[in-house]
mmCIF file of C-alpha atoms in Angstrom:
data_model
loop_
_atom_site.group_PDB
_atom_site.id
_atom_site.type_symbol
_atom_site.label_atom_id
_atom_site.label_comp_id
_atom_site.label_asym_id
_atom_site.label_seq_id
_atom_site.Cartn_x
_atom_site.Cartn_y
_atom_site.Cartn_z
ATOM 1 C CA MET A 1 -3.381 -29.844 -2.854
ATOM 2 C CA GLU A 2 -6.884 -28.925 -1.694
ATOM 3 C CA LYS A 3 -5.466 -27.102 1.342
ATOM 4 C CA GLU A 4 -3.139 -25.149 -0.975
ATOM 5 C CA THR A 5 -6.111 -24.054 -3.097
ATOM 6 C CA LYS A 6 -8.089 -22.948 -0.028
ATOM 7 C CA ASN A 7 -5.112 -20.965 1.290
ATOM 8 C CA ARG A 8 -4.587 -19.327 -2.097
ATOM 9 C CA THR A 9 -8.282 -18.435 -2.372
ATOM 10 C CA ALA A 10 -8.303 -16.937 1.119
ATOM 11 C CA ILE A 11 -5.207 -14.868 0.361
ATOM 12 C CA VAL A 12 -6.689 -13.649 -2.933
ATOM 13 C CA ILE A 13 -9.959 -12.602 -1.286
ATOM 14 C CA LEU A 14 -8.229 -10.945 1.677
ATOM 15 C CA SER A 15 -5.797 -9.092 -0.561
ATOM 16 C CA LEU A 16 -8.540 -7.831 -2.857
ATOM 17 C CA VAL A 17 -10.551 -6.655 0.166
ATOM 18 C CA PHE A 18 -7.519 -4.787 1.540
ATOM 19 C CA LEU A 19 -6.732 -3.172 -1.810
ATOM 20 C CA THR A 20 -10.372 -2.192 -2.362
ATOM 21 C CA ILE A 21 -10.527 -0.556 1.072
ATOM 22 C CA VAL A 22 -7.308 1.331 0.291
ATOM 23 C CA LEU A 23 -8.659 2.524 -3.057
ATOM 24 C CA VAL A 24 -11.899 3.762 -1.468
ATOM 25 C CA LEU A 25 -9.948 5.574 1.256
ATOM 26 C CA GLU A 26 -7.661 7.195 -1.317
ATOM 27 C CA ILE A 27 -10.658 8.632 -3.174
ATOM 28 C CA ILE A 28 -11.931 10.479 -0.069
ATOM 29 C CA PRO A 29 -11.436 14.218 -0.735
ATOM 30 C CA TYR A 30 -10.219 15.400 2.697
ATOM 31 C CA LEU A 31 -7.334 13.042 3.234
ATOM 32 C CA LEU A 32 -3.976 14.461 2.192
ATOM 33 C CA GLY A 33 -2.843 17.337 4.410
ATOM 34 C CA MET A 34 -0.723 20.190 3.097
ATOM 35 C CA VAL A 35 0.715 22.868 5.386
ATOM 36 C CA PHE A 36 0.746 26.463 4.155
ATOM 37 C CA THR A 37 2.311 29.292 6.127
ATOM 38 C CA ARG A 38 0.808 32.765 5.946
ATOM 39 C CA VAL A 39 0.851 36.025 7.863
ATOM 40 C CA ASP A 40 -2.493 37.054 9.395
ATOM 41 C CA GLU A 41 -3.813 40.567 10.137
ATOM 42 C CA SER A 42 -1.847 40.876 13.410
ATOM 43 C CA ASN A 43 1.459 40.103 11.603
ATOM 44 C CA GLN A 44 1.778 36.667 13.152
ATOM 45 C CA VAL A 45 2.901 33.636 11.186
ATOM 46 C CA VAL A 46 0.129 31.044 11.047
ATOM 47 C CA ASN A 47 0.245 27.509 9.664
ATOM 48 C CA VAL A 48 -2.866 26.545 7.726
ATOM 49 C CA VAL A 49 -3.546 22.910 6.817
ATOM 50 C CA LYS A 50 -5.461 22.232 3.586
ATOM 51 C CA TYR A 51 -6.703 18.755 2.703
ATOM 52 C CA SER A 52 -7.204 17.068 -0.666
ATOM 53 C CA SER A 53 -7.604 13.623 -2.222
ATOM 54 C CA TYR A 54 -4.750 11.311 -3.135
ATOM 55 C CA PHE A 55 -5.858 11.583 -6.780
ATOM 56 C CA ASP A 56 -5.942 15.399 -6.773
ATOM 57 C CA VAL A 57 -3.243 17.015 -8.928
ATOM 58 C CA LEU A 58 -2.971 20.128 -6.735
ATOM 59 C CA PRO A 59 -0.442 18.542 -4.314
ATOM 60 C CA ILE A 60 1.797 17.618 -7.243
ATOM 61 C CA GLY A 61 2.187 21.342 -7.942
ATOM 62 C CA TYR A 62 3.521 21.738 -4.392
ATOM 63 C CA ALA A 63 5.961 18.799 -4.804
ATOM 64 C CA LEU A 64 3.789 16.356 -2.830
ATOM 65 C CA PHE A 65 3.991 13.575 -5.376
ATOM 66 C CA THR A 66 4.296 10.616 -3.002
ATOM 67 C CA GLN A 67 0.584 10.217 -2.285
ATOM 68 C CA PHE A 68 -0.311 10.399 -5.984
ATOM 69 C CA LEU A 69 2.327 7.770 -6.777
ATOM 70 C CA SER A 70 0.982 5.653 -3.910
ATOM 71 C CA SER A 71 -2.503 5.751 -5.418
ATOM 72 C CA LEU A 72 -1.151 4.864 -8.876
ATOM 73 C CA THR A 73 0.807 1.903 -7.498
ATOM 74 C CA THR A 74 -2.317 0.771 -5.640
ATOM 75 C CA ILE A 75 -4.277 0.749 -8.898
ATOM 76 C CA ALA A 76 -1.438 -1.056 -10.680
ATOM 77 C CA CYS A 77 -1.336 -3.613 -7.869
ATOM 78 C CA ILE A 78 -5.082 -4.227 -8.163
ATOM 79 C CA VAL A 79 -4.866 -4.659 -11.946
ATOM 80 C CA LEU A 80 -1.874 -6.996 -11.753
ATOM 81 C CA PHE A 81 -3.466 -8.952 -8.937
ATOM 82 C CA ILE A 82 -6.650 -9.466 -10.967
ATOM 83 C CA ILE A 83 -4.503 -10.670 -13.877
ATOM 84 C CA ARG A 84 -2.652 -12.920 -11.447
ATOM 85 C CA ILE A 85 -5.928 -14.590 -10.401
ATOM 86 C CA PHE A 86 -6.207 -16.065 -13.887
ATOM 87 C CA LYS A 87 -2.496 -16.829 -14.230
ATOM 88 C CA PRO A 88 -1.477 -17.841 -10.689
ATOM 89 C CA TYR A 89 2.277 -18.143 -11.114
ATOM 90 C CA LYS A 90 2.837 -15.060 -13.241
ATOM 91 C CA MET A 91 3.784 -11.688 -11.738
ATOM 92 C CA ARG A 92 3.808 -12.922 -8.137
ATOM 93 C CA GLY A 93 6.934 -10.987 -7.223
ATOM 94 C CA ILE A 94 5.766 -7.828 -8.986
ATOM 95 C CA CYS A 95 2.535 -7.767 -6.958
ATOM 96 C CA ILE A 96 4.485 -8.167 -3.725
ATOM 97 C CA LEU A 97 6.926 -5.416 -4.705
ATOM 98 C CA LEU A 98 4.127 -3.012 -5.717
ATOM 99 C CA SER A 99 2.391 -3.534 -2.370
ATOM 100 C CA LEU A 100 5.607 -2.668 -0.551
ATOM 101 C CA ILE A 101 6.277 0.403 -2.725
ATOM 102 C CA ALA A 102 2.711 1.688 -2.271
ATOM 103 C CA GLY A 103 2.967 1.274 1.510
ATOM 104 C CA LEU A 104 6.310 3.061 1.683
ATOM 105 C CA LEU A 105 5.090 5.913 -0.512
ATOM 106 C CA SER A 106 2.001 6.339 1.659
ATOM 107 C CA ILE A 107 4.036 6.880 4.846
ATOM 108 C CA LEU A 108 6.770 8.969 3.222
ATOM 109 C CA HIS A 109 4.519 12.012 3.636
ATOM 110 C CA LEU A 110 4.833 11.599 7.422
ATOM 111 C CA PHE A 111 8.615 11.771 7.308
ATOM 112 C CA MET A 112 8.633 14.723 4.933
ATOM 113 C CA PHE A 113 6.156 17.004 6.730
ATOM 114 C CA GLY A 114 5.644 15.739 10.262
ATOM 115 C CA SER A 115 2.657 14.453 12.147
ATOM 116 C CA GLU A 116 0.389 17.488 11.892
ATOM 117 C CA VAL A 117 -0.726 16.530 8.374
ATOM 118 C CA ILE A 118 -1.371 12.859 9.101
ATOM 119 C CA THR A 119 -4.993 11.753 9.378
ATOM 120 C CA VAL A 120 -6.528 8.518 10.625
ATOM 121 C CA GLN A 121 -7.341 7.580 7.035
ATOM 122 C CA THR A 122 -3.687 7.986 6.050
ATOM 123 C CA ILE A 123 -2.660 5.606 8.810
ATOM 124 C CA LEU A 124 -5.369 3.151 7.721
ATOM 125 C CA ILE A 125 -4.169 3.291 4.116
ATOM 126 C CA ALA A 126 -0.580 2.556 5.120
ATOM 127 C CA SER A 127 -1.700 -0.213 7.488
ATOM 128 C CA PHE A 128 -3.836 -1.958 4.869
ATOM 129 C CA LEU A 129 -1.069 -1.703 2.278
ATOM 130 C CA PHE A 130 1.463 -3.220 4.669
ATOM 131 C CA PHE A 131 -1.019 -5.960 5.688
ATOM 132 C CA ASP A 132 -1.502 -6.715 2.001
ATOM 133 C CA PHE A 133 2.266 -6.878 1.525
ATOM 134 C CA TYR A 134 2.577 -9.128 4.577
ATOM 135 C CA ILE A 135 -0.020 -11.700 3.522
ATOM 136 C CA LYS A 136 1.349 -11.869 -0.022
ATOM 137 C CA SER A 137 5.009 -12.040 0.935
ATOM 138 C CA PHE A 138 4.530 -14.375 3.906
ATOM 139 C CA ARG A 139 2.970 -17.045 1.727
ATOM 140 C CA PHE A 140 5.550 -16.488 -1.009
ATOM 141 C CA LEU A 141 8.531 -16.505 1.363
ATOM 142 C CA PHE A 142 7.142 -19.241 3.599
ATOM 143 C CA GLY A 143 6.669 -21.492 0.572
ATOM 144 C CA GLN A 144 10.207 -20.771 -0.598
ATOM 145 C CA ILE A 145 11.720 -21.312 2.841
ATOM 146 C CA THR A 146 9.832 -24.559 3.369
ATOM 147 C CA GLU A 147 10.851 -25.988 -0.004
ATOM 148 C CA SER A 148 14.499 -25.009 0.386
ATOM 149 C CA PHE A 149 14.599 -26.269 3.960
ATOM 150 C CA ILE A 150 13.148 -29.641 2.913
ATOM 151 C CA LEU A 151 15.661 -29.860 0.045
ATOM 152 C CA PHE A 152 18.432 -29.003 2.479
ATOM 153 C CA LEU A 153 17.362 -31.814 4.811
ATOM 154 C CA LEU A 154 16.989 -34.329 1.985
ATOM 155 C CA LEU A 155 20.337 -33.538 0.401
ATOM 156 C CA ARG A 156 22.153 -33.626 3.669
#
């Protein structure tokens, strides 16, 4: 039982560190790249990349809603995870699902607009969100698999 408590505490601390790093990175103003095409003085088509924060509402006006939704799901995940600290067996699956959704929304921008708008911070955000999903789901799934496997062996 003591080992279980130490593992749970380590996972809680690691997950909160990952989510805090993600939230700080999402606040950085020059993170989300948007490509605008314009014609310059010599009548040539030029692509211009403008950067903004994940929490900026300007990209929503250009139908770039995925990063904003990723930041909102990150905040929801942090709030639910803090609630989950005090009630350990409540909302476990919701926290895991929100981590996965936030990670998928953060990399969806890459598939929509290509690699020229991706920054190192964007890759770090997606990586930390997927690491957070991994450590939460691994413990959850590993516990479920172990219990069911032991029951399978005992009932056999």
